[in-house]
């Protein structure tokens, strides 16, 4: 207590001086500064004096002095707990941590971390060259200087625990335990500050009303990912710090308390989004599901007993709700594409349709989430049990759409040829775009669709030309060839401006037509060798003309 009053002084005098010291500090707080680098020994001496008197019981039980001592003890413990609440145990003020959080928050808002969002109805641009290069919410889609932040590796290099604070915690815990106020201190743990976790949670918590649903979900997913990583580092630093003392007995309850409420708040926030069913939010809800399912196992290691059971049950409940929401969104996506197809005007082109590009774009952006989506859809009973099934269902919506002939050419051959050429183009676009994403098994089924339409095109458009070589009756060979040549010219002219952009499909179509037309023509000429000087085309010349097909407008410029 000081030189004026020692242990031998009367108990009442000792109590009076201790009470006065406690009162002074209640009015003028500051046993320790925020960094716990400065300690006021005078206050601690006063608390110790009160504890000594409480243990000695120098006053009669019902006396006024005993009541004063009890009141002073309560005031001293209240002051100790207030000091605990003001203590900065965790350091969120480091430049690197503040920089990371600020950059991540800005990056999430600017879509830097989620470059490939799910397309809206009007967004139908796609390119197979973008396939697999960026995944929604993945580190690879973030700017280079944010990749380390997203991985959470920077946390391993930071001192998140304020080392001096542990010494203070030992001082407080020693006196609180000695006074028998352990339960009250543990209750304080629930609301104790944790600047590190709160800094990460601020990524999505602030000004939610001013942000879009997509922005809030992205921020939540990012915060959940980083909180899980931060907790591992925080727990390691708290338990491995070499400064034994009274607080060691309370570390488990302390860490559980600062973790539990924040994790439950994260889960509650996620629960608010489980009723979303719009397919345009599918990517974001998938990201939320993945963030929670990835973080949940690590988060559970922070808890024991009933607390662990509570967090586990809540996590599983929300994951189940998110999965149900995702299934509804998938159904909504399928229905949307079908409605768009139904409402689309009659198709007259033979190129890749905007709806096909839109469907492929959807698959491209879902592909990075394939494992998650397959897991969720596996229990779906409507025939869509995987991303591959979804892709087949979505891109197959156009396959029954009729294709009308152009230029008022309504012959069966013209209608059939354009139908098959359109579907060959579209099926091949889907195949080339999605094969790297969905694998050889899925691609094999789509290859057969392309092959079927290639063969169908050759049959619908060019079989009538070949049929001219098989006249009824005994028609002169010269007239047969003349009729064949005229039919060939008509078919060629009708197909001259059709465009097939994919070189491999273009070659396959030319080959199929050549095998049907040139081969039959060559055989006929061999059986009628005298026609050589009366021919408009040799077999070789037919092959050359067919090699010019499917160039589109370029064919006109090359004439």
Coordinates of C-alpha atoms in Angstrom, one line a residue:
X1 CA 0.0 0.0 0.0
X2 CA 2.9 2.4 0.6
X3 CA 5.0 3.8 3.3
X4 CA 2.3 5.6 5.3
X5 CA 0.2 2.6 6.1
X6 CA 1.6 -0.9 6.4
X7 CA 0.2 -4.3 7.2
X8 CA 0.3 -3.6 10.9
X9 CA -2.0 -0.6 10.6
X10 CA -5.5 -0.9 11.9
X11 CA -7.8 -2.7 9.4
X12 CA -10.2 0.2 9.2
X13 CA -7.4 2.6 8.2
X14 CA -6.1 0.2 5.6
X15 CA -9.6 -0.3 4.2
X16 CA -10.2 3.5 4.0
X17 CA -7.0 4.1 2.0
X18 CA -7.8 1.2 -0.3
X19 CA -11.4 2.5 -0.8
X20 CA -10.1 6.0 -1.6
X21 CA -7.6 4.6 -4.2
X22 CA -10.3 2.5 -5.9
X23 CA -12.6 5.6 -6.0
X24 CA -9.9 7.7 -7.6
X25 CA -9.4 5.2 -10.3
X26 CA -13.2 4.8 -10.9
X27 CA -13.3 8.5 -11.7
X28 CA -10.0 8.6 -13.6
X29 CA -9.6 5.3 -15.4
X30 CA -6.3 3.8 -16.6
X31 CA -4.6 1.0 -14.8
X32 CA -3.1 -0.1 -18.1
X33 CA -2.9 1.7 -21.4
X34 CA -4.4 0.1 -24.5
X35 CA -1.2 -1.7 -25.4
X36 CA -0.7 -2.8 -21.8
X37 CA 2.7 -1.2 -21.7
X38 CA 2.1 0.9 -18.6
X39 CA 0.8 -0.5 -15.3
X40 CA -0.3 1.5 -12.3
X41 CA 1.0 -0.5 -9.3
X42 CA -0.8 1.8 -6.8
X43 CA -4.2 0.5 -8.0
X44 CA -3.1 -3.1 -7.9
X45 CA -1.8 -2.7 -4.4
X46 CA -5.2 -1.3 -3.3
X47 CA -7.0 -4.3 -4.9
X48 CA -4.6 -6.7 -3.1
X49 CA -5.1 -4.8 0.2
X50 CA -8.9 -5.4 -0.1
X51 CA -8.3 -9.0 -1.0
X52 CA -6.0 -9.4 2.1
X53 CA -8.7 -7.9 4.3
X54 CA -11.5 -10.0 2.8
X55 CA -9.5 -13.2 3.5
X56 CA -8.6 -12.0 7.0
X57 CA -12.2 -11.1 8.0
X58 CA -11.1 -8.5 10.6
X59 CA -14.6 -7.1 11.1
X60 CA -17.7 -8.6 12.8
X61 CA -20.0 -10.2 10.3
X62 CA -22.9 -7.8 10.6
X63 CA -20.9 -4.7 11.2
X64 CA -20.8 -1.6 9.1
X65 CA -17.1 -2.1 8.4
X66 CA -17.8 -5.6 7.1
X67 CA -20.4 -4.1 4.7
X68 CA -17.9 -1.5 3.6
X69 CA -15.3 -4.2 2.9
X70 CA -17.8 -6.2 0.9
X71 CA -18.7 -3.1 -1.1
X72 CA -15.1 -2.3 -1.7
X73 CA -14.4 -5.8 -2.9
X74 CA -17.3 -5.6 -5.4
X75 CA -16.0 -2.2 -6.6
X76 CA -12.5 -3.6 -7.0
X77 CA -13.7 -6.5 -9.0
X78 CA -15.9 -4.4 -11.1
X79 CA -12.9 -2.2 -11.8
X80 CA -10.8 -5.2 -12.8
X81 CA -13.4 -6.4 -15.2
X82 CA -13.8 -3.0 -16.7
X83 CA -10.0 -2.9 -17.2
X84 CA -10.3 -6.3 -18.9
X85 CA -12.9 -5.0 -21.3
X86 CA -10.7 -2.0 -22.2
X87 CA -7.6 -4.1 -22.8
X88 CA -6.5 -4.6 -26.3
X89 CA -5.7 -8.3 -26.5
X90 CA -5.7 -8.5 -30.3
X91 CA -3.9 -6.2 -32.6
X92 CA -5.8 -5.1 -35.7
X93 CA -3.9 -1.8 -36.1
X94 CA -0.9 -3.2 -38.0
X95 CA -0.4 -1.6 -41.4
X96 CA -0.5 -4.9 -43.3
X97 CA -3.7 -6.0 -41.7
X98 CA -5.5 -2.7 -42.3
X99 CA -4.2 -2.6 -45.9
X100 CA -5.4 -6.2 -46.5
X101 CA -8.9 -5.6 -45.2
X102 CA -9.2 -2.3 -47.1
X103 CA -8.1 -3.7 -50.4
X104 CA -10.3 -6.8 -50.0
X105 CA -13.3 -4.7 -49.2
X106 CA -12.8 -2.4 -52.2
X107 CA -12.0 -5.4 -54.4
X108 CA -15.2 -7.2 -53.4
X109 CA -17.3 -4.2 -54.2
X110 CA -15.5 -3.6 -57.6
X111 CA -16.0 -7.3 -58.6
X112 CA -12.2 -7.6 -58.7
X113 CA -12.6 -10.9 -56.8
X114 CA -15.6 -12.1 -58.7
X115 CA -14.9 -11.1 -62.3
X116 CA -17.2 -13.7 -63.8
X117 CA -20.6 -13.1 -62.3
X118 CA -23.6 -15.0 -63.4
X119 CA -25.1 -13.6 -66.6
X120 CA -28.4 -11.8 -66.7
X121 CA -30.9 -12.4 -69.4
X122 CA -29.4 -9.7 -71.6
X123 CA -25.8 -10.9 -71.2
X124 CA -25.3 -13.4 -73.9
X125 CA -21.8 -12.9 -75.1
X126 CA -19.5 -15.8 -74.7
X127 CA -16.2 -17.1 -76.0
X128 CA -14.7 -20.5 -75.6
X129 CA -11.3 -18.8 -75.1
X130 CA -12.4 -17.7 -71.7
X131 CA -13.3 -21.2 -70.5
X132 CA -11.5 -22.2 -67.3
X133 CA -9.4 -19.1 -67.1
X134 CA -11.2 -17.5 -64.2
X135 CA -13.5 -18.9 -61.5
X136 CA -16.0 -16.9 -59.6
X137 CA -14.7 -16.1 -56.2
X138 CA -11.4 -17.9 -56.7
X139 CA -8.0 -16.4 -56.1
X140 CA -7.0 -16.7 -59.7
X141 CA -9.6 -14.1 -60.7
X142 CA -8.2 -11.5 -58.3
X143 CA -5.5 -9.0 -59.1
X144 CA -2.1 -10.3 -58.3
X145 CA -1.5 -8.2 -55.2
X146 CA -4.7 -9.6 -53.6
X147 CA -4.0 -13.3 -54.1
X148 CA -1.9 -13.5 -50.9
X149 CA -4.7 -11.8 -49.0
X150 CA -7.3 -14.2 -50.3
X151 CA -5.2 -17.2 -49.4
X152 CA -4.9 -15.9 -45.9
X153 CA -1.2 -16.6 -45.9
X154 CA -0.4 -13.0 -44.8
X155 CA -2.0 -13.8 -41.4
X156 CA 0.7 -16.3 -40.6
X157 CA 3.3 -13.5 -40.8
X158 CA 1.4 -11.1 -38.5
X159 CA 1.5 -10.9 -34.7
X160 CA -2.2 -10.8 -34.0
X161 CA -1.9 -11.2 -30.3
X162 CA -0.6 -8.3 -28.2
X163 CA 2.1 -10.0 -26.2
X164 CA 2.0 -7.6 -23.3
X165 CA -1.7 -8.1 -22.8
X166 CA -1.2 -11.7 -21.6
X167 CA 0.7 -10.4 -18.6
X168 CA -2.1 -8.1 -17.8
X169 CA -4.7 -10.9 -18.2
X170 CA -2.7 -12.9 -15.7
X171 CA -2.7 -10.0 -13.3
X172 CA -6.5 -9.6 -13.6
X173 CA -7.3 -13.3 -13.6
X174 CA -5.1 -13.8 -10.5
X175 CA -7.1 -11.3 -8.5
X176 CA -10.5 -12.2 -9.8
X177 CA -10.0 -15.9 -9.1
X178 CA -8.7 -15.1 -5.6
X179 CA -11.8 -13.0 -4.9
X180 CA -14.1 -15.8 -6.1
X181 CA -15.4 -13.7 -9.0
X182 CA -14.4 -16.2 -11.8
X183 CA -18.0 -16.7 -13.0
X184 CA -18.5 -13.0 -13.4
X185 CA -15.3 -12.6 -15.4
X186 CA -16.2 -15.5 -17.7
X187 CA -19.6 -13.8 -18.4
X188 CA -17.6 -10.7 -19.4
X189 CA -15.8 -12.8 -22.0
X190 CA -18.9 -13.0 -24.2
X191 CA -18.8 -9.2 -24.9
X192 CA -15.1 -8.8 -24.8
X193 CA -13.6 -7.0 -27.9
X194 CA -11.6 -8.8 -30.6
X195 CA -10.4 -6.2 -33.0
X196 CA -8.9 -8.7 -35.5
X197 CA -12.2 -10.7 -36.0
X198 CA -14.2 -7.5 -36.0
X199 CA -12.0 -6.0 -38.6
X200 CA -12.7 -8.9 -41.0
X201 CA -16.4 -8.8 -40.2
X202 CA -16.4 -5.2 -41.1
X203 CA -15.8 -6.2 -44.7
X204 CA -19.5 -7.0 -45.0
X205 CA -21.2 -5.5 -42.0
X206 CA -21.0 -1.8 -42.6
X207 CA -23.7 0.0 -44.6
X208 CA -25.4 -3.2 -45.9
X209 CA -28.5 -1.2 -46.8
X210 CA -26.5 0.7 -49.4
X211 CA -25.1 -2.3 -51.1
X212 CA -26.6 -4.8 -53.6
X213 CA -27.4 -8.3 -52.5
X214 CA -24.6 -9.6 -54.7
X215 CA -22.1 -7.3 -53.0
X216 CA -23.2 -8.2 -49.5
X217 CA -23.0 -12.0 -50.3
X218 CA -19.5 -11.6 -51.8
X219 CA -18.3 -9.7 -48.8
X220 CA -19.8 -12.3 -46.4
X221 CA -18.1 -15.2 -48.3
X222 CA -14.8 -13.4 -48.2
X223 CA -15.2 -12.5 -44.5
X224 CA -16.1 -16.1 -43.6
X225 CA -13.1 -17.4 -45.5
X226 CA -10.7 -15.0 -43.7
X227 CA -12.3 -15.4 -40.2
X228 CA -11.7 -19.2 -40.4
X229 CA -8.0 -18.6 -41.3
X230 CA -7.6 -15.9 -38.7
X231 CA -9.0 -18.1 -35.9
X232 CA -6.4 -20.8 -36.5
X233 CA -3.6 -18.2 -36.3
X234 CA -5.1 -16.5 -33.2
X235 CA -5.6 -19.8 -31.4
X236 CA -2.0 -20.9 -32.1
X237 CA -0.6 -17.5 -30.9
X238 CA -2.7 -17.5 -27.7
X239 CA -1.8 -21.0 -26.6
X240 CA 1.8 -21.0 -27.6
X241 CA 2.8 -17.7 -26.0
X242 CA 5.3 -18.4 -23.2
X243 CA 4.0 -16.5 -20.3
X244 CA 2.3 -18.9 -17.7
X245 CA 0.0 -17.4 -15.2
X246 CA -3.5 -17.4 -13.7
X247 CA -5.3 -16.7 -17.0
X248 CA -4.1 -20.0 -18.5
X249 CA -7.0 -21.7 -16.6
X250 CA -9.5 -19.4 -18.4
X251 CA -8.0 -19.4 -22.0
X252 CA -10.4 -22.1 -23.3
X253 CA -13.5 -20.3 -22.1
X254 CA -12.1 -16.9 -23.3
X255 CA -11.4 -18.1 -26.8
X256 CA -14.7 -19.9 -27.0
X257 CA -16.5 -16.8 -26.0
X258 CA -14.9 -14.4 -28.4
X259 CA -15.4 -16.9 -31.2
X260 CA -18.9 -18.3 -30.6
X261 CA -21.0 -15.1 -30.9
X262 CA -19.2 -13.9 -34.0
X263 CA -19.5 -17.3 -35.7
X264 CA -23.2 -17.5 -34.8
X265 CA -23.6 -13.9 -36.2
X266 CA -22.0 -15.1 -39.5
X267 CA -24.4 -18.0 -39.7
X268 CA -27.4 -15.9 -38.9
X269 CA -26.4 -13.5 -41.7
X270 CA -26.1 -16.4 -44.1
X271 CA -29.5 -17.7 -43.0
X272 CA -31.1 -14.5 -44.2
X273 CA -30.2 -15.3 -47.8
X274 CA -31.4 -18.9 -47.9
X275 CA -34.8 -17.9 -49.3
X276 CA -33.4 -16.5 -52.6
X277 CA -34.5 -18.5 -55.6
X278 CA -33.6 -16.2 -58.6
X279 CA -31.2 -18.0 -61.0
X280 CA -29.3 -14.7 -61.4
X281 CA -28.0 -15.1 -57.9
X282 CA -26.9 -18.7 -58.3
X283 CA -23.1 -18.0 -58.5
X284 CA -23.3 -15.9 -55.3
X285 CA -25.2 -18.4 -53.3
X286 CA -22.9 -21.2 -54.5
X287 CA -20.0 -19.0 -53.3
X288 CA -21.7 -18.6 -49.9
X289 CA -22.3 -22.4 -49.7
X290 CA -18.6 -23.1 -50.6
X291 CA -17.3 -20.5 -48.1
X292 CA -19.3 -22.0 -45.3
X293 CA -18.7 -25.6 -46.1
X294 CA -14.9 -24.9 -46.4
X295 CA -14.8 -22.9 -43.2
X296 CA -17.1 -25.1 -41.0
X297 CA -14.7 -28.0 -40.2
X298 CA -12.0 -25.5 -39.0
X299 CA -14.5 -23.5 -37.1
X300 CA -15.8 -26.5 -35.2
X301 CA -12.3 -27.3 -33.9
X302 CA -12.6 -24.0 -31.9
X303 CA -15.5 -25.5 -29.8
X304 CA -16.2 -28.3 -27.5
X305 CA -19.2 -30.0 -25.9
X306 CA -22.6 -28.4 -26.3
X307 CA -21.1 -25.3 -28.0
X308 CA -19.7 -27.5 -30.7
X309 CA -23.0 -29.3 -31.2
X310 CA -24.8 -25.9 -31.5
X311 CA -22.5 -24.5 -34.1
X312 CA -22.4 -27.8 -36.0
X313 CA -26.2 -28.1 -36.1
X314 CA -26.6 -24.5 -37.1
X315 CA -24.0 -24.8 -39.9
X316 CA -25.6 -28.0 -41.2
X317 CA -29.0 -26.4 -41.1
X318 CA -27.9 -23.4 -43.1
X319 CA -25.9 -25.5 -45.6
X320 CA -29.1 -27.6 -46.2
X321 CA -31.1 -24.4 -46.7
X322 CA -28.6 -23.0 -49.1
X323 CA -28.5 -26.3 -51.0
X324 CA -32.3 -26.2 -51.3
X325 CA -32.1 -22.6 -52.6
X326 CA -29.5 -23.6 -55.2
X327 CA -31.7 -26.5 -56.5
X328 CA -34.5 -24.0 -56.9
X329 CA -32.2 -21.6 -58.8
X330 CA -31.1 -24.4 -61.1
X331 CA -34.8 -25.2 -61.8
X332 CA -35.3 -21.5 -62.4
X333 CA -32.4 -21.4 -64.8
X334 CA -33.8 -24.3 -66.9
X335 CA -37.2 -22.8 -66.9
X336 CA -35.8 -19.4 -68.0
X337 CA -33.9 -20.8 -70.9
X338 CA -37.0 -22.8 -72.0
X339 CA -39.2 -19.7 -71.8
X340 CA -36.6 -17.7 -73.8
X341 CA -36.6 -20.4 -76.5
X342 CA -40.4 -20.5 -76.6
X343 CA -40.6 -16.7 -76.9
X344 CA -37.9 -16.5 -79.5
X345 CA -39.0 -15.7 -83.0
X346 CA -38.7 -18.3 -85.7
X347 CA -35.1 -19.1 -86.4
X348 CA -33.9 -18.4 -90.0
X349 CA -30.1 -18.2 -89.4
X350 CA -27.8 -21.2 -89.4
X351 CA -25.1 -19.7 -87.2
X352 CA -24.7 -19.9 -83.4
X353 CA -27.8 -18.5 -81.8
X354 CA -27.6 -15.9 -79.0
X355 CA -29.5 -18.2 -76.7
X356 CA -26.9 -20.9 -77.2
X357 CA -24.1 -18.5 -76.3
X358 CA -26.1 -17.5 -73.2
X359 CA -26.5 -21.2 -72.2
X360 CA -22.8 -21.8 -72.7
X361 CA -21.9 -18.7 -70.7
X362 CA -24.0 -20.0 -67.8
X363 CA -22.2 -23.3 -67.9
X364 CA -18.8 -21.6 -68.1
X365 CA -19.5 -19.6 -65.0
X366 CA -20.8 -22.6 -63.1
X367 CA -17.9 -24.9 -64.1
X368 CA -15.6 -23.6 -61.3
X369 CA -18.2 -24.7 -58.8
X370 CA -18.8 -28.1 -60.5
X371 CA -17.8 -30.3 -57.5
X372 CA -20.1 -28.3 -55.2
X373 CA -23.0 -28.3 -57.7
X374 CA -22.7 -32.0 -58.4
X375 CA -22.8 -32.7 -54.6
X376 CA -25.9 -30.6 -54.2
X377 CA -27.7 -31.9 -57.3
X378 CA -26.9 -35.5 -56.6
X379 CA -30.1 -35.8 -54.5
X380 CA -32.2 -33.9 -57.0
X381 CA -35.0 -36.1 -58.4
X382 CA -35.9 -34.2 -61.6
X383 CA -33.2 -35.8 -63.8
X384 CA -30.6 -33.0 -63.2
X385 CA -28.1 -34.7 -60.9
X386 CA -25.0 -32.9 -62.0
X387 CA -23.6 -30.0 -63.9
X388 CA -23.3 -32.2 -66.9
X389 CA -27.0 -33.0 -66.7
X390 CA -27.8 -29.3 -66.3
X391 CA -25.6 -28.5 -69.3
X392 CA -27.4 -31.1 -71.5
X393 CA -30.8 -29.8 -70.3
X394 CA -30.0 -26.2 -70.9
X395 CA -28.2 -26.4 -74.3
X396 CA -30.8 -29.0 -75.5
X397 CA -33.6 -26.5 -75.2
X398 CA -33.0 -25.2 -78.7
X399 CA -32.8 -28.6 -80.4
X400 CA -36.5 -28.9 -81.0
X401 CA -36.9 -25.3 -82.2
X402 CA -37.8 -25.4 -85.9
X403 CA -35.6 -23.5 -88.4
X404 CA -37.3 -21.8 -91.3
X405 CA -35.8 -21.5 -94.7
X406 CA -34.8 -18.0 -96.0
X407 CA -35.5 -16.3 -99.3
X408 CA -38.9 -17.9 -99.5
X409 CA -37.3 -21.3 -100.3
X410 CA -39.8 -23.5 -98.5
X411 CA -38.8 -26.8 -100.1
X412 CA -38.3 -29.8 -97.8
X413 CA -34.6 -30.0 -98.8
X414 CA -34.0 -26.3 -97.9
X415 CA -35.9 -26.6 -94.6
X416 CA -34.1 -29.8 -93.7
X417 CA -30.7 -28.6 -94.6
X418 CA -31.0 -25.4 -92.7
X419 CA -32.4 -27.3 -89.7
X420 CA -29.4 -29.6 -89.6
X421 CA -26.8 -26.9 -90.4
X422 CA -28.2 -24.7 -87.6
X423 CA -28.1 -27.5 -85.0
X424 CA -24.7 -28.8 -86.2
X425 CA -23.3 -25.3 -85.7
X426 CA -24.9 -24.8 -82.3
X427 CA -24.2 -28.3 -81.0
X428 CA -20.5 -28.0 -82.1
X429 CA -20.2 -24.6 -80.4
X430 CA -21.5 -26.1 -77.1
X431 CA -19.1 -29.1 -77.5
X432 CA -16.0 -27.0 -78.1
X433 CA -16.9 -24.6 -75.3
X434 CA -17.8 -27.1 -72.7
X435 CA -15.6 -30.1 -73.3
X436 CA -12.7 -28.7 -71.3
X437 CA -15.1 -28.1 -68.4
X438 CA -17.3 -31.2 -68.4
X439 CA -14.9 -33.9 -69.7
X440 CA -14.8 -36.6 -72.3
X441 CA -17.8 -38.6 -71.1
X442 CA -20.1 -35.7 -71.6
X443 CA -18.4 -34.6 -74.8
X444 CA -18.9 -38.1 -76.4
X445 CA -22.7 -37.7 -76.2
X446 CA -22.5 -34.2 -77.7
X447 CA -20.2 -35.4 -80.5
X448 CA -22.8 -37.9 -81.6
X449 CA -25.3 -35.0 -81.8
X450 CA -22.9 -33.1 -84.1
X451 CA -22.3 -36.1 -86.2
X452 CA -26.0 -36.8 -86.5
X453 CA -26.7 -33.3 -87.8
X454 CA -23.7 -33.3 -90.2
X455 CA -25.0 -36.5 -91.7
X456 CA -28.5 -35.1 -91.7
X457 CA -27.4 -32.0 -93.5
X458 CA -25.6 -34.0 -96.2
X459 CA -28.7 -36.1 -96.7
X460 CA -31.3 -33.4 -96.6
X461 CA -29.5 -31.0 -99.0
X462 CA -27.4 -33.1 -101.3
X463 CA -29.2 -36.5 -101.5
X464 CA -31.7 -35.0 -104.0
X465 CA -28.8 -33.9 -106.2
X466 CA -27.3 -37.4 -106.1
X467 CA -30.8 -38.8 -106.9
X468 CA -30.5 -37.2 -110.3
X469 CA -28.0 -39.8 -111.2
X470 CA -30.5 -42.5 -110.7
X471 CA -33.2 -41.7 -113.3
X472 CA -36.3 -43.7 -113.9
X473 CA -36.3 -45.4 -117.3
X474 CA -33.6 -45.3 -119.9
X475 CA -32.7 -41.6 -120.0
X476 CA -29.6 -40.6 -122.1
X477 CA -26.5 -40.2 -119.9
X478 CA -25.9 -36.7 -121.2
X479 CA -29.3 -35.5 -120.0
X480 CA -28.7 -37.3 -116.6
X481 CA -25.5 -35.4 -116.1
X482 CA -27.0 -32.1 -117.2
X483 CA -29.9 -32.5 -114.8
X484 CA -27.4 -33.4 -112.0
X485 CA -25.2 -30.4 -112.8
X486 CA -28.3 -28.1 -112.7
X487 CA -29.4 -29.6 -109.4
X488 CA -25.9 -29.2 -108.0
X489 CA -25.8 -25.6 -109.0
X490 CA -29.1 -24.9 -107.3
X491 CA -28.0 -26.6 -104.1
X492 CA -24.6 -24.9 -104.2
X493 CA -26.1 -21.5 -104.7
X494 CA -28.6 -22.0 -101.8
X495 CA -25.7 -22.9 -99.5
X496 CA -23.0 -20.5 -100.7
X497 CA -23.6 -17.9 -98.1
X498 CA -24.1 -20.2 -95.2
X499 CA -21.3 -19.7 -92.6
X500 CA -19.7 -22.3 -90.4
X501 CA -16.9 -20.6 -88.3
X502 CA -15.4 -23.6 -86.7
X503 CA -12.7 -25.0 -89.1
X504 CA -13.1 -28.6 -87.9
X505 CA -16.9 -28.6 -88.3
X506 CA -16.5 -26.9 -91.7
X507 CA -14.2 -29.6 -92.8
X508 CA -16.5 -32.3 -91.5
X509 CA -19.5 -30.9 -93.4
X510 CA -17.5 -30.6 -96.6
X511 CA -16.2 -34.1 -96.2
X512 CA -19.7 -35.5 -95.7
X513 CA -21.1 -33.7 -98.7
X514 CA -18.1 -34.7 -100.9
X515 CA -18.4 -38.4 -99.9
X516 CA -22.0 -38.3 -100.9
X517 CA -21.9 -36.2 -104.1
X518 CA -18.4 -36.5 -105.5
X519 CA -18.2 -40.2 -104.9
X520 CA -21.5 -40.9 -106.6
X521 CA -20.7 -38.6 -109.5
X522 CA -17.3 -40.2 -110.0
X523 CA -18.8 -43.7 -110.1
X524 CA -21.4 -42.6 -112.6
X525 CA -18.7 -41.1 -114.9
X526 CA -16.6 -44.2 -114.8
X527 CA -19.6 -46.2 -116.0
X528 CA -20.1 -43.6 -118.8
X529 CA -16.6 -42.8 -120.1
X530 CA -17.9 -41.3 -123.3
X531 CA -19.3 -38.3 -121.4
X532 CA -15.9 -36.8 -120.8
X533 CA -16.1 -34.1 -123.4
X534 CA -19.7 -33.2 -122.6
X535 CA -19.3 -32.5 -118.9
X536 CA -19.8 -29.2 -117.1
X537 CA -17.9 -30.5 -114.1
X538 CA -15.3 -33.1 -113.6
X539 CA -15.4 -35.0 -110.3
X540 CA -12.3 -32.9 -109.2
X541 CA -14.0 -29.7 -110.1
X542 CA -17.0 -30.6 -108.0
X543 CA -14.7 -31.3 -105.0
X544 CA -13.1 -27.9 -105.5
X545 CA -16.4 -26.1 -105.5
X546 CA -17.6 -27.9 -102.4
X547 CA -14.3 -26.9 -100.6
X548 CA -15.6 -23.3 -100.9
X549 CA -18.8 -23.9 -98.9
X550 CA -19.5 -22.5 -95.5
X551 CA -17.3 -19.5 -95.8
X552 CA -20.2 -17.1 -95.5
X553 CA -19.8 -13.6 -96.9
X554 CA -16.1 -14.3 -97.4
X555 CA -17.1 -16.6 -100.2
X556 CA -18.7 -13.7 -102.1
X557 CA -15.5 -11.6 -101.8
X558 CA -13.3 -14.4 -103.0
X559 CA -15.2 -14.9 -106.3

